[in-house]
Amino acid sequence: MGEKLLMKGNEVIAEAALRAGCKHYFGYPITPQTEIAHYMAKKMPEVDGVFVQAESEVAAINMVYGAAAAGARVLTSSSSPGISLKQEGISYIAGAELPCVIVNIVRCGPGLGGILPAQCDYFQAVKGGGHGDYKMVVLAPSSVQELYELTVDAFNIADKYRIVTMIMGDGILGQMMEAVEFRNQEEIIPADKSWATTGTEMKRDNNMVTSIYINPEMLEKHNQKLQAKYKQIEENETRVEVYNCENPDIIITAFGTVARIVKNVIKTAEKEGIKIGLIRPISLWPFPTQEFEKYAEVPKAFLSVELNAGQMVEDVKLAVNGKRPVHFYGRMGGMIPSQQEILDKVKEILK
Amino acid sequence: MAKVTFFEEKCKGCKLCTTVCPKNIVVMDTNKLNQKGFHPAGVSDMDKCIGCAFCATICPDCVIEVEK
Amino acid sequence: MATVFKRPHALKDLSMHYCPGCTHGIVHRLIAEVIDELGIEGKTIGVSPVGCTYNNYEYFNCDMVQAAHGRAPAVGTGIKRVNPDNLVFTYQGDGDLAAIGTAEIVHAATRGEKITSIFVNNAIYGMTSGQMAPTTLMNQVTTTSPFGRKPDLHGFPVKVCELLSTLEGAVYVERVSVHDIKNIMNAKKAIKKAFQIQMAGKGFAIVEILSTCPTNWGLKPVDALKWVQDKMIPFYPLGNFKGKDLEV
């Protein structure tokens, strides 16, 4: 490993993208992620890359669509309300099978909501916020180091599968500073981009990037092709952390920042003779179903802790499939659960 | 002398070409129907054609090729 | 004898799906002729809109990208910013550009994006069967202004060239028509200049082309040409609004 720096999460995302060979960023200001745009505005000229501040998130995602169609590694970032505006564009990008990376530094909602951290965009990200049967790979870092590593991975995944890959952080991750250790050299996995619209140069038939197939047989075939791709991604790209799950009384599941709070709760509970395990989905889609199936009968119960009204808990229930009760504890509006609250909930469940 | 070729199967019978011919020789062939079910346009008297290509210029469907 | 007129290479030898007499077909051919004459087919990328011409990416021989409704200028921006040596043209109708895509066209223009915008104005939504568009004329009957467009109910038509000519970034703004031979020749000149301005990297160029919609205007194709002359041109005066003397 190479350089070690103390850096703000948002800036680490931008630095990671640059290191991953991303030379095109199209964005729009929105708290709490705009430092990504500031960083790109300063750094892109150094790598003769392109930074464009679009007139809206709608325009930004469509610039991403164009840049991706031209074969570039391209990034956009926003926060919840802005991500909502990008949903139509995301569906088009999914339909046209274009690779790109989108960062959502989630803030509390709904509506203008607030600017504090939350996880209330889980459904939008994994169940599909846009129209049509499509999926995005959604990666949920829980540290600034992971913001770096997963952003680099995101570009490789996007290119490999020609799929939208989202980094879903939250306001805490974006705004906090932590030590991050950069690799000397990034692994940029080359991908075949002969489909890109870069000009025929009179040497090949023209390339056409589109998401419309007016003929239903062809559109169904196209959808089947997308679904096959998603299956392949489920088999190969699922990422999860299993922590302290040897013979737990209860398994908590949490992603992102909340998982870190849970790790502290685990230590405290240990002293009180309560064994808590943690399953931390790192890829929210593809969801680590097999992990839950493996541990489904190990604890007395599961508890999902989230910064929302209960979203990932539904997928946990599906994966546990009734073998054990699945409880939920959440805070909303930007409130963050204390360790004590979570420990109290565990004790209540185990009574 | 000039010559025009009408790819009749591409004609949609819109008649735009018949309004611009300086020699008034571009007419619809009402004895014929093409695959699309239109009377295709054509030239009544090729000898009078001066190869100005006005008909081809206003045709929206590249039905007409002109030689001169 | 030599061939003096035939389908340009940049246009595929396909039958296009447009209604009989719809002048979209002419505009497509003019673009292709310009691409041929400038020898740029290998470097050109076109962007299709949503509307009657949603799939004109199937008709051109250069690389093409289909854009969401109203977003072609943003998609074009993305393409151009990745490969500045490519020539990018966007093709849009009046609903696509002047209704849902107003922000995108205004900001592509004011950013001075070095792309060529082809804007076909036929004062109606064609694909979705005849609704009122931002450029629908006063008192014009459409399926959503069944008693004629009225200011107090529907507001006023938008003059796009006049609007965009106020923007620094827009260096070439011209309105033309394709309702007769002279104007078709003129339209081709303007389209060519718009592409040349892009080749010279001077800034944003747009050509607004008054066009017909026989089907939704309820007119025979030949009468529709006359409607452009008698009704549209008085409200949408032809001519150059910016960059007439710009050297290319």
CSV table of C-alpha atoms in Angstrom, one decimal, chain B residues 1-3 10 12-16 19-20 36 38 51 53-62 64-68, chain C residues 1-7 11 13-22 25-26 29 179-181 184-185 221-222 225:
chain,number,residue,atom,x,y,z
B,1,MET,CA,-30.8,15.6,-72.2
B,2,ALA,CA,-31.4,14.4,-68.6
B,3,LYS,CA,-32.9,11.4,-66.9
B,10,LYS,CA,-40.3,4.2,-51.8
B,12,LYS,CA,-45.6,7.7,-50.5
B,13,GLY,CA,-47.7,9.6,-53.0
B,14,CYS,CA,-47.3,12.9,-51.3
B,15,LYS,CA,-47.2,14.8,-54.6
B,16,LEU,CA,-44.7,17.4,-53.4
B,19,THR,CA,-45.6,21.0,-57.7
B,20,VAL,CA,-42.0,22.1,-58.5
B,36,LYS,CA,-47.3,0.7,-49.7
B,38,PHE,CA,-49.7,4.6,-53.1
B,51,GLY,CA,-32.1,17.6,-64.9
B,53,ALA,CA,-33.5,18.0,-59.7
B,54,PHE,CA,-36.2,20.2,-58.2
B,55,CYS,CA,-38.4,17.1,-57.8
B,56,ALA,CA,-35.6,15.2,-56.0
B,57,THR,CA,-34.8,18.2,-53.8
B,58,ILE,CA,-38.3,18.4,-52.4
B,59,CYS,CA,-38.9,14.7,-52.1
B,60,PRO,CA,-38.8,13.7,-48.5
B,61,ASP,CA,-38.0,10.0,-49.2
B,62,CYS,CA,-35.1,9.9,-51.7
B,64,ILE,CA,-35.7,10.2,-57.2
B,65,GLU,CA,-32.3,10.0,-58.7
B,66,VAL,CA,-31.3,12.5,-61.5
B,67,GLU,CA,-28.7,12.1,-64.2
B,68,LYS,CA,-27.5,14.8,-66.6
C,1,MET,CA,-24.5,11.2,-68.3
C,2,ALA,CA,-23.4,11.9,-64.7
C,3,THR,CA,-25.5,11.5,-61.6
C,4,VAL,CA,-26.4,14.9,-60.3
C,5,PHE,CA,-28.7,13.9,-57.5
C,6,LYS,CA,-28.9,10.7,-55.4
C,7,ARG,CA,-29.3,9.5,-51.8
C,11,LEU,CA,-28.3,8.3,-45.1
C,13,ASP,CA,-30.9,3.2,-48.1
C,14,LEU,CA,-34.0,2.6,-46.0
C,15,SER,CA,-37.6,3.7,-46.3
C,16,MET,CA,-38.2,6.1,-43.5
C,17,HIS,CA,-41.4,5.8,-41.4
C,18,TYR,CA,-42.5,9.4,-41.6
C,19,CYS,CA,-46.0,10.3,-42.9
C,20,PRO,CA,-46.3,11.0,-46.6
C,21,GLY,CA,-45.1,14.6,-47.3
C,22,CYS,CA,-43.6,15.1,-43.9
C,25,GLY,CA,-37.4,13.4,-44.5
C,26,ILE,CA,-36.0,16.4,-46.4
C,29,ARG,CA,-31.4,14.2,-46.3
C,179,HIS,CA,-41.4,24.5,-47.7
C,180,ASP,CA,-40.1,25.3,-51.2
C,181,ILE,CA,-37.0,24.7,-53.4
C,184,ILE,CA,-34.6,24.0,-49.0
C,185,MET,CA,-31.3,25.2,-50.7
C,221,PRO,CA,-48.8,17.6,-47.9
C,222,VAL,CA,-48.8,20.2,-50.7
C,225,LEU,CA,-46.2,23.6,-47.4
